[in-house]
């Protein structure tokens, strides 16, 4: 079972460039999430989705966009990359709403993004 | 607002010694509590969680945690650690009293197990 797979693992972007972090899960989970992890700070929720066609903002959505056209895929788009977006990004999923039901969240291995 | 404090940023310990990683949260309202582990260059993985019931929760890899409502704590323990337990450990909490729920993460505790 692959679980949650995200690509690329590493990427260096120049300021102003755009890119998409890909995320796919094979567990048929309805809920998917994007987090960022910065040194000295806890994980912060960027966007989440409760099912195909439905997305919503998390705590730190500015500078990002998402889409959820299928249950499996939840790409994160960075428009006009800025140094403040240098971070480690984690895609995650859960069977039901982890925040309301306490369901386990399954994480991908992370994507290290540097904006220079 | 809810907050999570992991009292130790780094915990060095020798192999086969016991370890306790401390976690306190700020609000004593009804909560869900979690411990996740992040091995080097990997994503986070659930160790254990408290949703309700027994305050002593057993997880994977021999870890356990005790929910103490009066002290608003959820400390993680293992009686004998292995080199392979070297990782970053994150405590997280959800206030379940309202509808606007957030998962609040601690900053992590780096456990280094030395031979």
mmCIF file with all atom_site columns, N, CA and C in Angstrom, chain B residues 45-96:
data_model
loop_
_atom_site.group_PDB
_atom_site.id
_atom_site.type_symbol
_atom_site.label_atom_id
_atom_site.label_alt_id
_atom_site.label_comp_id
_atom_site.label_asym_id
_atom_site.label_entity_id
_atom_site.label_seq_id
_atom_site.pdbx_PDB_ins_code
_atom_site.Cartn_x
_atom_site.Cartn_y
_atom_site.Cartn_z
_atom_site.occupancy
_atom_site.B_iso_or_equiv
_atom_site.pdbx_formal_charge
_atom_site.auth_seq_id
_atom_site.auth_comp_id
_atom_site.auth_asym_id
_atom_site.auth_atom_id
_atom_site.pdbx_PDB_model_num
ATOM 1   N N  . UNK B 1 45 ? 3.822   9.953  11.644 1.00 0.00 ? 45 UNK B N  1
ATOM 2   C CA . UNK B 1 45 ? 3.098   8.697  11.808 1.00 0.00 ? 45 UNK B CA 1
ATOM 3   C C  . UNK B 1 45 ? 2.467   8.701  13.201 1.00 0.00 ? 45 UNK B C  1
ATOM 4   N N  . UNK B 1 46 ? 1.226   8.280  13.302 1.00 0.00 ? 46 UNK B N  1
ATOM 5   C CA . UNK B 1 46 ? 0.551   8.274  14.595 1.00 0.00 ? 46 UNK B CA 1
ATOM 6   C C  . UNK B 1 46 ? 1.164   7.240  15.524 1.00 0.00 ? 46 UNK B C  1
ATOM 7   N N  . UNK B 1 47 ? 1.509   7.677  16.745 1.00 0.00 ? 47 UNK B N  1
ATOM 8   C CA . UNK B 1 47 ? 1.972   6.765  17.789 1.00 0.00 ? 47 UNK B CA 1
ATOM 9   C C  . UNK B 1 47 ? 0.792   6.277  18.627 1.00 0.00 ? 47 UNK B C  1
ATOM 10  N N  . UNK B 1 48 ? -0.017  7.224  19.074 1.00 0.00 ? 48 UNK B N  1
ATOM 11  C CA . UNK B 1 48 ? -1.178  6.903  19.893 1.00 0.00 ? 48 UNK B CA 1
ATOM 12  C C  . UNK B 1 48 ? -2.070  8.127  19.997 1.00 0.00 ? 48 UNK B C  1
ATOM 13  N N  . UNK B 1 49 ? -3.295  7.890  20.475 1.00 0.00 ? 49 UNK B N  1
ATOM 14  C CA . UNK B 1 49 ? -4.229  8.996  20.637 1.00 0.00 ? 49 UNK B CA 1
ATOM 15  C C  . UNK B 1 49 ? -5.185  8.707  21.781 1.00 0.00 ? 49 UNK B C  1
ATOM 16  N N  . UNK B 1 50 ? -5.659  9.784  22.387 1.00 0.00 ? 50 UNK B N  1
ATOM 17  C CA . UNK B 1 50 ? -6.701  9.708  23.399 1.00 0.00 ? 50 UNK B CA 1
ATOM 18  C C  . UNK B 1 50 ? -7.928  10.423 22.865 1.00 0.00 ? 50 UNK B C  1
ATOM 19  N N  . UNK B 1 51 ? -9.025  9.674  22.790 1.00 0.00 ? 51 UNK B N  1
ATOM 20  C CA . UNK B 1 51 ? -10.299 10.287 22.392 1.00 0.00 ? 51 UNK B CA 1
ATOM 21  C C  . UNK B 1 51 ? -11.274 10.282 23.560 1.00 0.00 ? 51 UNK B C  1
ATOM 22  N N  . UNK B 1 52 ? -11.313 9.168  24.292 1.00 0.00 ? 52 UNK B N  1
ATOM 23  C CA . UNK B 1 52 ? -12.175 9.037  25.461 1.00 0.00 ? 52 UNK B CA 1
ATOM 24  C C  . UNK B 1 52 ? -11.790 7.738  26.166 1.00 0.00 ? 52 UNK B C  1
ATOM 25  N N  . UNK B 1 53 ? -12.411 7.490  27.328 1.00 0.00 ? 53 UNK B N  1
ATOM 26  C CA . UNK B 1 53 ? -12.194 6.226  28.010 1.00 0.00 ? 53 UNK B CA 1
ATOM 27  C C  . UNK B 1 53 ? -10.972 6.238  28.911 1.00 0.00 ? 53 UNK B C  1
ATOM 28  N N  . UNK B 1 54 ? -10.258 5.134  28.932 1.00 0.00 ? 54 UNK B N  1
ATOM 29  C CA . UNK B 1 54 ? -9.110  4.983  29.826 1.00 0.00 ? 54 UNK B CA 1
ATOM 30  C C  . UNK B 1 54 ? -8.087  6.080  29.591 1.00 0.00 ? 54 UNK B C  1
ATOM 31  N N  . UNK B 1 55 ? -7.592  6.610  30.692 1.00 0.00 ? 55 UNK B N  1
ATOM 32  C CA . UNK B 1 55 ? -6.633  7.712  30.567 1.00 0.00 ? 55 UNK B CA 1
ATOM 33  C C  . UNK B 1 55 ? -5.241  7.218  30.211 1.00 0.00 ? 55 UNK B C  1
ATOM 34  N N  . UNK B 1 56 ? -4.993  5.934  30.337 1.00 0.00 ? 56 UNK B N  1
ATOM 35  C CA . UNK B 1 56 ? -3.712  5.358  29.932 1.00 0.00 ? 56 UNK B CA 1
ATOM 36  C C  . UNK B 1 56 ? -3.884  4.772  28.537 1.00 0.00 ? 56 UNK B C  1
ATOM 37  N N  . UNK B 1 57 ? -3.131  5.321  27.619 1.00 0.00 ? 57 UNK B N  1
ATOM 38  C CA . UNK B 1 57 ? -3.266  4.933  26.222 1.00 0.00 ? 57 UNK B CA 1
ATOM 39  C C  . UNK B 1 57 ? -1.995  4.233  25.762 1.00 0.00 ? 57 UNK B C  1
ATOM 40  N N  . UNK B 1 58 ? -2.152  3.080  25.163 1.00 0.00 ? 58 UNK B N  1
ATOM 41  C CA . UNK B 1 58 ? -0.986  2.357  24.648 1.00 0.00 ? 58 UNK B CA 1
ATOM 42  C C  . UNK B 1 58 ? -0.931  2.511  23.137 1.00 0.00 ? 58 UNK B C  1
ATOM 43  N N  . UNK B 1 59 ? 0.301   2.697  22.630 1.00 0.00 ? 59 UNK B N  1
ATOM 44  C CA . UNK B 1 59 ? 0.468   2.900  21.205 1.00 0.00 ? 59 UNK B CA 1
ATOM 45  C C  . UNK B 1 59 ? 1.418   1.897  20.603 1.00 0.00 ? 59 UNK B C  1
ATOM 46  N N  . UNK B 1 60 ? 1.920   2.263  19.439 1.00 0.00 ? 60 UNK B N  1
ATOM 47  C CA . UNK B 1 60 ? 2.832   1.371  18.747 1.00 0.00 ? 60 UNK B CA 1
ATOM 48  C C  . UNK B 1 60 ? 4.245   1.477  19.311 1.00 0.00 ? 60 UNK B C  1
ATOM 49  N N  . UNK B 1 61 ? 5.054   0.479  19.009 1.00 0.00 ? 61 UNK B N  1
ATOM 50  C CA . UNK B 1 61 ? 6.475   0.484  19.373 1.00 0.00 ? 61 UNK B CA 1
ATOM 51  C C  . UNK B 1 61 ? 6.715   0.597  20.877 1.00 0.00 ? 61 UNK B C  1
ATOM 52  N N  . UNK B 1 62 ? 5.771   0.154  21.698 1.00 0.00 ? 62 UNK B N  1
ATOM 53  C CA . UNK B 1 62 ? 5.968   0.121  23.135 1.00 0.00 ? 62 UNK B CA 1
ATOM 54  C C  . UNK B 1 62 ? 5.754   1.442  23.857 1.00 0.00 ? 62 UNK B C  1
ATOM 55  N N  . UNK B 1 63 ? 5.270   2.448  23.146 1.00 0.00 ? 63 UNK B N  1
ATOM 56  C CA . UNK B 1 63 ? 5.004   3.740  23.785 1.00 0.00 ? 63 UNK B CA 1
ATOM 57  C C  . UNK B 1 63 ? 3.628   3.751  24.453 1.00 0.00 ? 63 UNK B C  1
ATOM 58  N N  . UNK B 1 64 ? 3.504   4.556  25.496 1.00 0.00 ? 64 UNK B N  1
ATOM 59  C CA . UNK B 1 64 ? 2.226   4.792  26.139 1.00 0.00 ? 64 UNK B CA 1
ATOM 60  C C  . UNK B 1 64 ? 2.178   6.233  26.623 1.00 0.00 ? 64 UNK B C  1
ATOM 61  N N  . UNK B 1 65 ? 0.972   6.725  26.839 1.00 0.00 ? 65 UNK B N  1
ATOM 62  C CA . UNK B 1 65 ? 0.805   8.087  27.331 1.00 0.00 ? 65 UNK B CA 1
ATOM 63  C C  . UNK B 1 65 ? -0.359  8.110  28.299 1.00 0.00 ? 65 UNK B C  1
ATOM 64  N N  . UNK B 1 66 ? -0.296  9.040  29.241 1.00 0.00 ? 66 UNK B N  1
ATOM 65  C CA . UNK B 1 66 ? -1.353  9.168  30.228 1.00 0.00 ? 66 UNK B CA 1
ATOM 66  C C  . UNK B 1 66 ? -1.982  10.541 30.159 1.00 0.00 ? 66 UNK B C  1
ATOM 67  N N  . UNK B 1 67 ? -3.290  10.554 30.003 1.00 0.00 ? 67 UNK B N  1
ATOM 68  C CA . UNK B 1 67 ? -4.053  11.791 29.962 1.00 0.00 ? 67 UNK B CA 1
ATOM 69  C C  . UNK B 1 67 ? -4.355  12.199 31.402 1.00 0.00 ? 67 UNK B C  1
ATOM 70  N N  . UNK B 1 68 ? -3.921  13.397 31.778 1.00 0.00 ? 68 UNK B N  1
ATOM 71  C CA . UNK B 1 68 ? -4.181  13.922 33.103 1.00 0.00 ? 68 UNK B CA 1
ATOM 72  C C  . UNK B 1 68 ? -4.947  15.233 32.949 1.00 0.00 ? 68 UNK B C  1
ATOM 73  N N  . UNK B 1 69 ? -6.254  15.156 33.159 1.00 0.00 ? 69 UNK B N  1
ATOM 74  C CA . UNK B 1 69 ? -7.091  16.326 32.893 1.00 0.00 ? 69 UNK B CA 1
ATOM 75  C C  . UNK B 1 69 ? -6.800  17.461 33.870 1.00 0.00 ? 69 UNK B C  1
ATOM 76  N N  . UNK B 1 70 ? -6.571  17.132 35.125 1.00 0.00 ? 70 UNK B N  1
ATOM 77  C CA . UNK B 1 70 ? -6.347  18.180 36.129 1.00 0.00 ? 70 UNK B CA 1
ATOM 78  C C  . UNK B 1 70 ? -5.049  18.934 35.874 1.00 0.00 ? 70 UNK B C  1
ATOM 79  N N  . UNK B 1 71 ? -4.065  18.248 35.347 1.00 0.00 ? 71 UNK B N  1
ATOM 80  C CA . UNK B 1 71 ? -2.791  18.898 35.044 1.00 0.00 ? 71 UNK B CA 1
ATOM 81  C C  . UNK B 1 71 ? -2.674  19.274 33.568 1.00 0.00 ? 71 UNK B C  1
ATOM 82  N N  . UNK B 1 72 ? -3.703  19.043 32.817 1.00 0.00 ? 72 UNK B N  1
ATOM 83  C CA . UNK B 1 72 ? -3.727  19.289 31.364 1.00 0.00 ? 72 UNK B CA 1
ATOM 84  C C  . UNK B 1 72 ? -2.440  18.796 30.718 1.00 0.00 ? 72 UNK B C  1
ATOM 85  N N  . UNK B 1 73 ? -2.143  17.534 30.953 1.00 0.00 ? 73 UNK B N  1
ATOM 86  C CA . UNK B 1 73 ? -0.913  16.962 30.412 1.00 0.00 ? 73 UNK B CA 1
ATOM 87  C C  . UNK B 1 73 ? -1.208  15.661 29.684 1.00 0.00 ? 73 UNK B C  1
ATOM 88  N N  . UNK B 1 74 ? -0.286  15.307 28.807 1.00 0.00 ? 74 UNK B N  1
ATOM 89  C CA . UNK B 1 74 ? -0.396  14.056 28.032 1.00 0.00 ? 74 UNK B CA 1
ATOM 90  C C  . UNK B 1 74 ? 1.031   13.604 27.734 1.00 0.00 ? 74 UNK B C  1
ATOM 91  N N  . UNK B 1 75 ? 1.714   13.169 28.786 1.00 0.00 ? 75 UNK B N  1
ATOM 92  C CA . UNK B 1 75 ? 3.129   12.807 28.656 1.00 0.00 ? 75 UNK B CA 1
ATOM 93  C C  . UNK B 1 75 ? 3.293   11.437 28.016 1.00 0.00 ? 75 UNK B C  1
ATOM 94  N N  . UNK B 1 76 ? 4.311   11.342 27.198 1.00 0.00 ? 76 UNK B N  1
ATOM 95  C CA . UNK B 1 76 ? 4.613   10.099 26.457 1.00 0.00 ? 76 UNK B CA 1
ATOM 96  C C  . UNK B 1 76 ? 5.747   9.377  27.164 1.00 0.00 ? 76 UNK B C  1
ATOM 97  N N  . UNK B 1 77 ? 5.616   8.043  27.314 1.00 0.00 ? 77 UNK B N  1
ATOM 98  C CA . UNK B 1 77 ? 6.630   7.286  28.027 1.00 0.00 ? 77 UNK B CA 1
ATOM 99  C C  . UNK B 1 77 ? 6.970   6.000  27.277 1.00 0.00 ? 77 UNK B C  1
ATOM 100 N N  . UNK B 1 78 ? 8.211   5.576  27.512 1.00 0.00 ? 78 UNK B N  1
ATOM 101 C CA . UNK B 1 78 ? 8.616   4.254  27.047 1.00 0.00 ? 78 UNK B CA 1
ATOM 102 C C  . UNK B 1 78 ? 9.606   3.718  28.071 1.00 0.00 ? 78 UNK B C  1
ATOM 103 N N  . UNK B 1 79 ? 9.425   2.490  28.554 1.00 0.00 ? 79 UNK B N  1
ATOM 104 C CA . UNK B 1 79 ? 10.271  1.989  29.632 1.00 0.00 ? 79 UNK B CA 1
ATOM 105 C C  . UNK B 1 79 ? 11.707  1.676  29.206 1.00 0.00 ? 79 UNK B C  1
ATOM 106 N N  . UNK B 1 80 ? 11.907  1.392  27.913 1.00 0.00 ? 80 UNK B N  1
ATOM 107 C CA . UNK B 1 80 ? 13.250  1.041  27.447 1.00 0.00 ? 80 UNK B CA 1
ATOM 108 C C  . UNK B 1 80 ? 13.358  1.409  25.970 1.00 0.00 ? 80 UNK B C  1
ATOM 109 N N  . UNK B 1 81 ? 14.182  2.377  25.676 1.00 0.00 ? 81 UNK B N  1
ATOM 110 C CA . UNK B 1 81 ? 14.237  2.879  24.293 1.00 0.00 ? 81 UNK B CA 1
ATOM 111 C C  . UNK B 1 81 ? 15.315  2.159  23.484 1.00 0.00 ? 81 UNK B C  1
ATOM 112 N N  . UNK B 1 82 ? 15.115  2.189  22.171 1.00 0.00 ? 82 UNK B N  1
ATOM 113 C CA . UNK B 1 82 ? 16.067  1.605  21.239 1.00 0.00 ? 82 UNK B CA 1
ATOM 114 C C  . UNK B 1 82 ? 16.650  2.701  20.354 1.00 0.00 ? 82 UNK B C  1
ATOM 115 N N  . UNK B 1 83 ? 17.753  2.392  19.737 1.00 0.00 ? 83 UNK B N  1
ATOM 116 C CA . UNK B 1 83 ? 18.369  3.331  18.805 1.00 0.00 ? 83 UNK B CA 1
ATOM 117 C C  . UNK B 1 83 ? 17.346  3.770  17.750 1.00 0.00 ? 83 UNK B C  1
ATOM 118 N N  . UNK B 1 84 ? 16.524  2.849  17.331 1.00 0.00 ? 84 UNK B N  1
ATOM 119 C CA . UNK B 1 84 ? 15.547  3.124  16.270 1.00 0.00 ? 84 UNK B CA 1
ATOM 120 C C  . UNK B 1 84 ? 14.449  4.091  16.704 1.00 0.00 ? 84 UNK B C  1
ATOM 121 N N  . UNK B 1 85 ? 14.376  4.411  17.980 1.00 0.00 ? 85 UNK B N  1
ATOM 122 C CA . UNK B 1 85 ? 13.387  5.395  18.458 1.00 0.00 ? 85 UNK B CA 1
ATOM 123 C C  . UNK B 1 85 ? 13.863  6.828  18.254 1.00 0.00 ? 85 UNK B C  1
ATOM 124 N N  . UNK B 1 86 ? 15.073  6.992  17.803 1.00 0.00 ? 86 UNK B N  1
ATOM 125 C CA . UNK B 1 86 ? 15.579  8.327  17.501 1.00 0.00 ? 86 UNK B CA 1
ATOM 126 C C  . UNK B 1 86 ? 14.711  8.973  16.437 1.00 0.00 ? 86 UNK B C  1
ATOM 127 N N  . UNK B 1 87 ? 14.086  10.091 16.803 1.00 0.00 ? 87 UNK B N  1
ATOM 128 C CA . UNK B 1 87 ? 13.111  10.721 15.907 1.00 0.00 ? 87 UNK B CA 1
ATOM 129 C C  . UNK B 1 87 ? 12.625  12.009 16.556 1.00 0.00 ? 87 UNK B C  1
ATOM 130 N N  . UNK B 1 88 ? 11.764  12.712 15.824 1.00 0.00 ? 88 UNK B N  1
ATOM 131 C CA . UNK B 1 88 ? 11.091  13.894 16.345 1.00 0.00 ? 88 UNK B CA 1
ATOM 132 C C  . UNK B 1 88 ? 9.679   13.470 16.755 1.00 0.00 ? 88 UNK B C  1
ATOM 133 N N  . UNK B 1 89 ? 9.260   13.910 17.940 1.00 0.00 ? 89 UNK B N  1
ATOM 134 C CA . UNK B 1 89 ? 7.958   13.522 18.466 1.00 0.00 ? 89 UNK B CA 1
ATOM 135 C C  . UNK B 1 89 ? 7.105   14.770 18.642 1.00 0.00 ? 89 UNK B C  1
ATOM 136 N N  . UNK B 1 90 ? 5.888   14.689 18.126 1.00 0.00 ? 90 UNK B N  1
ATOM 137 C CA . UNK B 1 90 ? 4.982   15.830 18.169 1.00 0.00 ? 90 UNK B CA 1
ATOM 138 C C  . UNK B 1 90 ? 3.725   15.490 18.949 1.00 0.00 ? 90 UNK B C  1
ATOM 139 N N  . UNK B 1 91 ? 3.370   16.379 19.856 1.00 0.00 ? 91 UNK B N  1
ATOM 140 C CA . UNK B 1 91 ? 2.114   16.299 20.578 1.00 0.00 ? 91 UNK B CA 1
ATOM 141 C C  . UNK B 1 91 ? 1.117   17.226 19.890 1.00 0.00 ? 91 UNK B C  1
ATOM 142 N N  . UNK B 1 92 ? -0.145  16.833 19.827 1.00 0.00 ? 92 UNK B N  1
ATOM 143 C CA . UNK B 1 92 ? -1.153  17.661 19.184 1.00 0.00 ? 92 UNK B CA 1
ATOM 144 C C  . UNK B 1 92 ? -2.472  17.522 19.935 1.00 0.00 ? 92 UNK B C  1
ATOM 145 N N  . UNK B 1 93 ? -3.300  18.570 19.877 1.00 0.00 ? 93 UNK B N  1
ATOM 146 C CA . UNK B 1 93 ? -4.558  18.576 20.615 1.00 0.00 ? 93 UNK B CA 1
ATOM 147 C C  . UNK B 1 93 ? -5.658  19.206 19.773 1.00 0.00 ? 93 UNK B C  1
ATOM 148 N N  . UNK B 1 94 ? -6.859  18.713 19.935 1.00 0.00 ? 94 UNK B N  1
ATOM 149 C CA . UNK B 1 94 ? -8.050  19.303 19.316 1.00 0.00 ? 94 UNK B CA 1
ATOM 150 C C  . UNK B 1 94 ? -9.039  19.610 20.425 1.00 0.00 ? 94 UNK B C  1
ATOM 151 N N  . UNK B 1 95 ? -9.477  20.853 20.511 1.00 0.00 ? 95 UNK B N  1
ATOM 152 C CA . UNK B 1 95 ? -10.608 21.193 21.366 1.00 0.00 ? 95 UNK B CA 1
ATOM 153 C C  . UNK B 1 95 ? -11.869 20.671 20.711 1.00 0.00 ? 95 UNK B C  1
ATOM 154 N N  . UNK B 1 96 ? -12.656 19.865 21.426 1.00 0.00 ? 96 UNK B N  1
ATOM 155 C CA . UNK B 1 96 ? -13.866 19.326 20.826 1.00 0.00 ? 96 UNK B CA 1
ATOM 156 C C  . UNK B 1 96 ? -15.127 19.967 21.405 1.00 0.00 ? 96 UNK B C  1
#
